[in-house]
Structure formats: structure tokens, C-alpha cells
XYZ file of C-alpha atoms in Angstrom:
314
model
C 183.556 41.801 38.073
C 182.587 42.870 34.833
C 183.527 46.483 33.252
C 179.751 47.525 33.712
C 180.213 46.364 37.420
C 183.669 48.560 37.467
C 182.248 51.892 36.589
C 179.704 51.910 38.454
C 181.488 50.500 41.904
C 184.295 51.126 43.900
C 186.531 49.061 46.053
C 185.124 51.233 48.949
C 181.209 50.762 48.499
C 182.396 47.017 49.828
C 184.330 48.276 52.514
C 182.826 46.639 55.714
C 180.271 44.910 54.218
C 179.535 40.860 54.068
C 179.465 39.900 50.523
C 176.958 37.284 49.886
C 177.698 34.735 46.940
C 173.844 34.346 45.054
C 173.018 32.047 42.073
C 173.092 34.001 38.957
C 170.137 32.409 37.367
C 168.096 29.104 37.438
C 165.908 27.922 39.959
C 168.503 28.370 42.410
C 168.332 31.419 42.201
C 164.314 31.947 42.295
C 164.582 29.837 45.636
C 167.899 31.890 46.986
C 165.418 35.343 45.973
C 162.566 33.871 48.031
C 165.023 33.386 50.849
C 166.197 36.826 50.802
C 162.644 38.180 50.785
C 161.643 36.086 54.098
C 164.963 36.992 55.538
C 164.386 41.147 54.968
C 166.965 41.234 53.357
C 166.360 44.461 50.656
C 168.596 45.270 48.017
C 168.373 47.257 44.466
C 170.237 45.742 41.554
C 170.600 47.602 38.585
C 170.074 46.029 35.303
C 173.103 43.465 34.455
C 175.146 44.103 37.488
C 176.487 41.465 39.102
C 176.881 43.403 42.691
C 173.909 44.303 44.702
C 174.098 46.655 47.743
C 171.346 46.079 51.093
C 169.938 49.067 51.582
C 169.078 47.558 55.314
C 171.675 45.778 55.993
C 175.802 45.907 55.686
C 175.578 42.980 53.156
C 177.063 43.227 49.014
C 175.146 40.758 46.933
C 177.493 39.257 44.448
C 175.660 37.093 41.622
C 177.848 34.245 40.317
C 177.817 31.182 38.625
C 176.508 28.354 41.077
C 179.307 26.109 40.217
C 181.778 29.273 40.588
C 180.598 29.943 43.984
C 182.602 27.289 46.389
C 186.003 28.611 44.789
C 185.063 32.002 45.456
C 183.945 31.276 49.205
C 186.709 29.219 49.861
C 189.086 31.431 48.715
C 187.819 34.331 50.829
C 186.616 36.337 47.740
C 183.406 36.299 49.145
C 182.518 35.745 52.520
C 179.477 33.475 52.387
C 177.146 32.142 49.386
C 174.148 29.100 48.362
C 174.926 26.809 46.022
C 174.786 22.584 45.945
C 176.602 20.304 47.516
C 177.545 18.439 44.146
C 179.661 21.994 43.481
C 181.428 22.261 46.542
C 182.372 18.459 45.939
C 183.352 19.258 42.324
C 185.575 22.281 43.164
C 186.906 20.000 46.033
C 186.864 22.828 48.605
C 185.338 21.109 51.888
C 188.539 21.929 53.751
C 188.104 25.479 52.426
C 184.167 26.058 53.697
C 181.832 25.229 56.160
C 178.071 23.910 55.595
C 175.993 26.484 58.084
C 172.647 25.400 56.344
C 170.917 22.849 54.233
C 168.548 24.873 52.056
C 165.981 21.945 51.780
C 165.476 22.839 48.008
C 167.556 21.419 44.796
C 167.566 17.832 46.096
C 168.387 15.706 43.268
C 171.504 12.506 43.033
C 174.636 12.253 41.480
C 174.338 8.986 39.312
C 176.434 6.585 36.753
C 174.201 5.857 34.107
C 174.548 3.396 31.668
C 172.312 2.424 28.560
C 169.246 0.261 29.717
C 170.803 -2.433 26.978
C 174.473 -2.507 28.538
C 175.623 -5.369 31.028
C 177.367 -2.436 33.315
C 175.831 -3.416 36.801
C 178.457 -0.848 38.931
C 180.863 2.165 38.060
C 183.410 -0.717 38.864
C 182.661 -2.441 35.372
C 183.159 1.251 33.493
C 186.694 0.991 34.274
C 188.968 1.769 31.599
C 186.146 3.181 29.420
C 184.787 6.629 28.004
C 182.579 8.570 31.137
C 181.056 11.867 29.461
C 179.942 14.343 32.433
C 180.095 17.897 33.326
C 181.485 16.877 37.053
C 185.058 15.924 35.566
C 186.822 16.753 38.957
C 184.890 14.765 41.130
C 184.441 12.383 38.547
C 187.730 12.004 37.591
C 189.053 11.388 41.467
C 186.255 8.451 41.575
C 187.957 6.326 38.805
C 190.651 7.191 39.340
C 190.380 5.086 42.406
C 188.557 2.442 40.872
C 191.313 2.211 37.983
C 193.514 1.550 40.997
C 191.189 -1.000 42.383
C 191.147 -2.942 39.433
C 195.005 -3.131 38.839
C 195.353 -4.020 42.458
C 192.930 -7.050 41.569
C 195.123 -8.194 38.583
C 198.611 -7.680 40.370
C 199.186 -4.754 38.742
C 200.988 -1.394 39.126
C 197.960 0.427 37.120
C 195.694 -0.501 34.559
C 196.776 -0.227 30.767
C 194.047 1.818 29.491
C 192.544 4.290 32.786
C 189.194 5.630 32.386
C 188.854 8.692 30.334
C 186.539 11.128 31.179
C 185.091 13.467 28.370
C 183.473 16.940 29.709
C 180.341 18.290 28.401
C 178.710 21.051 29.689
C 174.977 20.065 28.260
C 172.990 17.368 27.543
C 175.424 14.860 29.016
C 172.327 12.287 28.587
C 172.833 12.106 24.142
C 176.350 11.149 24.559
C 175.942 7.340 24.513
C 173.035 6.996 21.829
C 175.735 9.292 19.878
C 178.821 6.689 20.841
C 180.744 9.698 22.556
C 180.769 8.291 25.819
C 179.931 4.455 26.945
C 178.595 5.927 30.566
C 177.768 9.204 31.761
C 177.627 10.880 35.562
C 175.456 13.471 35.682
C 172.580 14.551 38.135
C 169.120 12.814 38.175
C 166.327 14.793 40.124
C 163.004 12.712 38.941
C 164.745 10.523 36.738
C 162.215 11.654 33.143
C 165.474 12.563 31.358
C 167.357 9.536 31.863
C 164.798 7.087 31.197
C 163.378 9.097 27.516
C 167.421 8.916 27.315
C 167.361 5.008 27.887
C 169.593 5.346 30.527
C 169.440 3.590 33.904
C 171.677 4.527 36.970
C 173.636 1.759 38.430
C 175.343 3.716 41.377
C 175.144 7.113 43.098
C 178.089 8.933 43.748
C 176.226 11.147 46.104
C 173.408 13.077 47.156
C 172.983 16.560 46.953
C 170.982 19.408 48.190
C 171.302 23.199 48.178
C 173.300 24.722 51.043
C 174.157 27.736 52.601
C 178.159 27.538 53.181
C 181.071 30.277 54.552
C 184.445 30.757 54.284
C 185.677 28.374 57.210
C 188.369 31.093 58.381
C 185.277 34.135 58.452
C 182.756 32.029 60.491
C 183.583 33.102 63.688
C 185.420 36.426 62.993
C 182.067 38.262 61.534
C 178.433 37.519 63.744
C 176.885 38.851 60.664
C 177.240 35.642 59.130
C 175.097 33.840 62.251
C 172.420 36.248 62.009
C 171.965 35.578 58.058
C 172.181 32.536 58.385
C 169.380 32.241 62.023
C 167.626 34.391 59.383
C 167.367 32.038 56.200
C 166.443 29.416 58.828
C 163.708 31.290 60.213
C 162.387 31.501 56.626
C 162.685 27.745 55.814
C 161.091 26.541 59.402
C 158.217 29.234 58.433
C 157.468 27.135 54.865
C 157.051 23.857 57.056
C 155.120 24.896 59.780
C 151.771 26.714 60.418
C 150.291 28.140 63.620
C 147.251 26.196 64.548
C 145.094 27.863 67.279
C 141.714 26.273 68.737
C 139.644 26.388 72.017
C 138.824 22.307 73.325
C 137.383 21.670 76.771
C 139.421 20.828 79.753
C 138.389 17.331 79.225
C 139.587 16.536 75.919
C 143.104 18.433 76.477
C 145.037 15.098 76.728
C 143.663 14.166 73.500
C 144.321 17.268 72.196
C 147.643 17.606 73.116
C 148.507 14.083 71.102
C 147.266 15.229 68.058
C 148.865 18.725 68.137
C 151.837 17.896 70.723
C 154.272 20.935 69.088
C 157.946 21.239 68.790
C 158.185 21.395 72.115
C 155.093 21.906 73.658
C 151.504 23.477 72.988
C 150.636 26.762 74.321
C 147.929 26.296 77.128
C 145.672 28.938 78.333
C 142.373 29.165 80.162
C 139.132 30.540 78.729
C 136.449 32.714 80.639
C 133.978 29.745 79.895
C 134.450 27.164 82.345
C 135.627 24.093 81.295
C 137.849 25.152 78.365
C 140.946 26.593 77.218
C 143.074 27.795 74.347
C 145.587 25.956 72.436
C 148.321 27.593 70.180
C 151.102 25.026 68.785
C 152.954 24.977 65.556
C 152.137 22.083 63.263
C 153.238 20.658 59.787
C 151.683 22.768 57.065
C 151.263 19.562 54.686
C 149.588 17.558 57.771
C 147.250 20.921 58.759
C 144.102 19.532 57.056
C 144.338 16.148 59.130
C 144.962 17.773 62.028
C 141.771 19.803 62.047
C 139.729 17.080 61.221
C 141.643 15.132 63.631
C 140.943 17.889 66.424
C 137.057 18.503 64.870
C 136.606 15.306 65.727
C 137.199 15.166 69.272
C 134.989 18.542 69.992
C 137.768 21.201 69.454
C 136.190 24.693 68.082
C 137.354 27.923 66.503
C 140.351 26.021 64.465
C 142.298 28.655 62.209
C 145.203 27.440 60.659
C 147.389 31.072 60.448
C 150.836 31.251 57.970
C 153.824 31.585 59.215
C 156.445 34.211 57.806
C 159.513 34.005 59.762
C 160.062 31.826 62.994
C 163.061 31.585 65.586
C 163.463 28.239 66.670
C 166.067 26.376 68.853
């Protein structure tokens, strides 16, 4: 906490409340804000404080470096937070937290990329050279293994020169044309930076997304935690689906019900004109504009395609 953060809170204005690990900046944290909106979850933060009080709900904000965020919810610092899965690998904490939520936003890989002109075809051949990334931990445990692969292979204790990994905390990508580094690891998302980089991946290391994740020894003791977290996933189900509503006649209903079958099943209900009833089923919002042509087609009227702010759905 910060000395701006110190005079202006005391131990006590977090007494009893859950304290909520948020990205500092970035577009995690224009996502994590979107959330939180959705959610009704309110909150005041003063200009460059890192703490945020709910003013609806028992719940401190704390805004922290994404990659910080694991440590701190693994340690018990804080109770829950979002951040990526890359950073809870990094920090190497999975025994520490548990994964309530996958955020569905901040999808991108974890790659080994080479120069387009090397003859590296797999992190295997990068053994014993120079890796520049800003992932050093998780990095580091990966060749570390494959170091002990490839003295295993030659009837060896352990290779005479191990891999050295360099850290950089920015553009990872220049550190080959600039002979730092013969390989990097670093994220790729849609791939535009490696290839102006002439770069090419030749393995992923893993796959990452954002997530919403809790201290593993807090998850049962405080049912805050469940309701935040039913919540956030009410938010995210409501920016898939929409509510699509129309009035078909008794005779087309099978059809009907095939093009709009629901999560679990359509809403059914009859009309004062004989002959007809009303349909109300949640459908995918990017499909919505086949479905009512789909459902045009076959006689349906009245379609209206309504948002969705906030669902509960099991």
C-alpha cells in the first residue's frame, strides 16, 4: 500500500470485508471494470489510490499489478482477484489458489519463437542457448527439464552449457534481430507482432485466458466469494446470450422449437388466438440474426431480439 493509500485508510476500514485483487491498468482491467458494472458491484476510488471501498457491498477493491496478483491471493493478502492464467503459472502458485471462473476475455498463447531463418523446429533444439522472455520462472522450469532431457540422451549427468534465460520486461520480440537472445517465449494473441518481428512459434507452452481465482484456504470459509463469483458469471452468460421472444402457430412449434431449442428448454405459452402460442428462449447473440430469419421463414411473427444484463444460470 502506498503512503497516499496509508493516510487515507486504516487497518479497520478492511475489517470484515472481502478484498478483491483488480488489474491496475490495461485491458484487463477495462474488461475486470465492465465486470464489476454488470455484477453491481459500486465503489468510489479516489484519484491514485490503490484501495477502493463498495459502497453496496462488504467488498475492498485492491488494484495491483496483474502479474502481482496470484502471490498476493495465494498468500492470503487478498482474498480473491482476475488475472491470467500465464501469471498464476509464472508465480507457480496453483497449489496456493483455486480457478472459480474463466473470464472468457485475454485469450492469447504462450509460444517459443524463433527467427523465420533459424533451423529450430522445437524448444528441444534451443537447449543450451540464450531464451529472452519476461516469464523467466515458468520459463526457466521448462528447460530446465529439457536440459535434463538432453543429457539423459547423451549419457550424461547434465549438459555442459544449460539454457540461459535473459529477462526483459518489454519488447521481448527485438531481442534476436539485436543478437541478445537466439529464442524468445513470450505471449502471441493474433500473431502481427511476431511475424513484422520475423519470428515464427515452434511450440506452445500453454494457453491462457483471464480467470477469476481465490485463495484455496478462503473458498469455503467466506459465501461472499460464491456470490461474486455466481455474479461475474451472470454478467458473462448475459454478453453471449439474448432473449428471443416470438408468437408461431401451433403447427409450426416443432419446427420452431429446433431452431430456437434453449439451454434447456423454450418457454411455451398459449395465445388468445387459436392456433398459436408464445415462445421465449435464450439464444446466441452472434447467431440472433440467423435465427430470425431462420424463424421468419417458417411463419413465426412479432420476433424481438431483447439484451440481456445479468442472467442466473445452472
Amino acid at each position: 500500500m502506498s503512503s497516499a493509500d496509508l493516510t487515507s485508510l486504516h487497518a479497520s476500514d478492511l475489517h470484515d470485508r472481502l478484498l478483491f485483487a483488480i488489474p491496475k491498468k490495461g485491458r484487463l482491467n477495462e474488461q475486470v471494470m465492465t465486470l464489476l458494472k454488470g455484477a453491481d458491484i459500486q465503489f468510489y476510488r479516489k484519484n491514485r489510490m490503490d484501495i477502493a471501498l463498495s459502497t453496496n457491498h462488504p467488498i475492498a477493491l485492491v488494484f495491483l499489478p496483474a502479474a502481482d496478483i496470484p502471490q498476493f491471493v495465494a498468500d492470503g493478502n487478498v482474498d480473491i482477484g482476475v488475472t491470467g492464467q500465464d501469471m498464476v503459472a509464472e508465480a507457480g502458485v496453483e497449489n496456493g489458489v483455486d480457478e472459480l471462473l474463466r473470464l472468457g476475455f485475454g485469450k492469447c498463447r504462450l509460444c517459443v519463437q524463433v527467427p523465420v531463418s533459424s533451423s529450430f523446429k522445437s524448444a528441444k533444439d534451443l537447449a543450451g542457448m540464450r531464451i529472452a522472455t519476461s516469464f523467466t520462472g515458468l520459463v526457466e522450469r521448462h528447460f530446465k527439464e529439457l536440459d535434463q532431457q538432453v543429457a539423459k540422451e547423451k549419457g550424461l549427468k547434465s549438459v555442459e552449457n544449460p539454457t540461459v534465460v535473459k529477462f526483459l520486461s518489454g519488447s521481448v520480440e527485438a531481442s534476436c534481430t539485436l543478437g541478445l537472445a537466439d529464442a524468445i517465449v513470450d505471449l502471441v494473441e493474433s500473431g502481427e507482432t511476431m511475424h513484422a518481428a520475423k519470428l515464427h512459434d515452434i511450440e506452445t507452452l500453454l494457453t491462457t485466458e483471464a480467470v477469476l481465482i481465490c485463495n484455496r484456504n478462503k473458498h469455503i470459509m467466506n459465501p461472499l466469494i460464491e456470490r461474486v463469483k455466481r455474479r461475474i458469471e451472470g454478467v458473462i452468460v448475459a454478453q453471449k446470450f439474448v432473449l428471443c421472444t416470438y408468437n408461431v402457430s401451433r403447427a409450426k412449434l416443432v419446427d420452431a422449437v429446433k431452431i430456437t431449442p434453449g439451454k434447456k428448454a423454450p418457454t411455451i405459452s398459449s395465445l388468445e388466438t387459436e392456433g398459436w402460442v408464445a415462445v421465449s428462449v435464450m439464444i446466441q447473440k452472434n447467431q440472433a440474426a440467423d435465427v430470425m430469419d431462420e424463424l421468419e421463414d417458417i411463419g413465426a411473427q412479432d420476433i424481438l431480439i431483447t439484451q440481456i444484463t445479468n442472467a442466473r444460470m445452472n
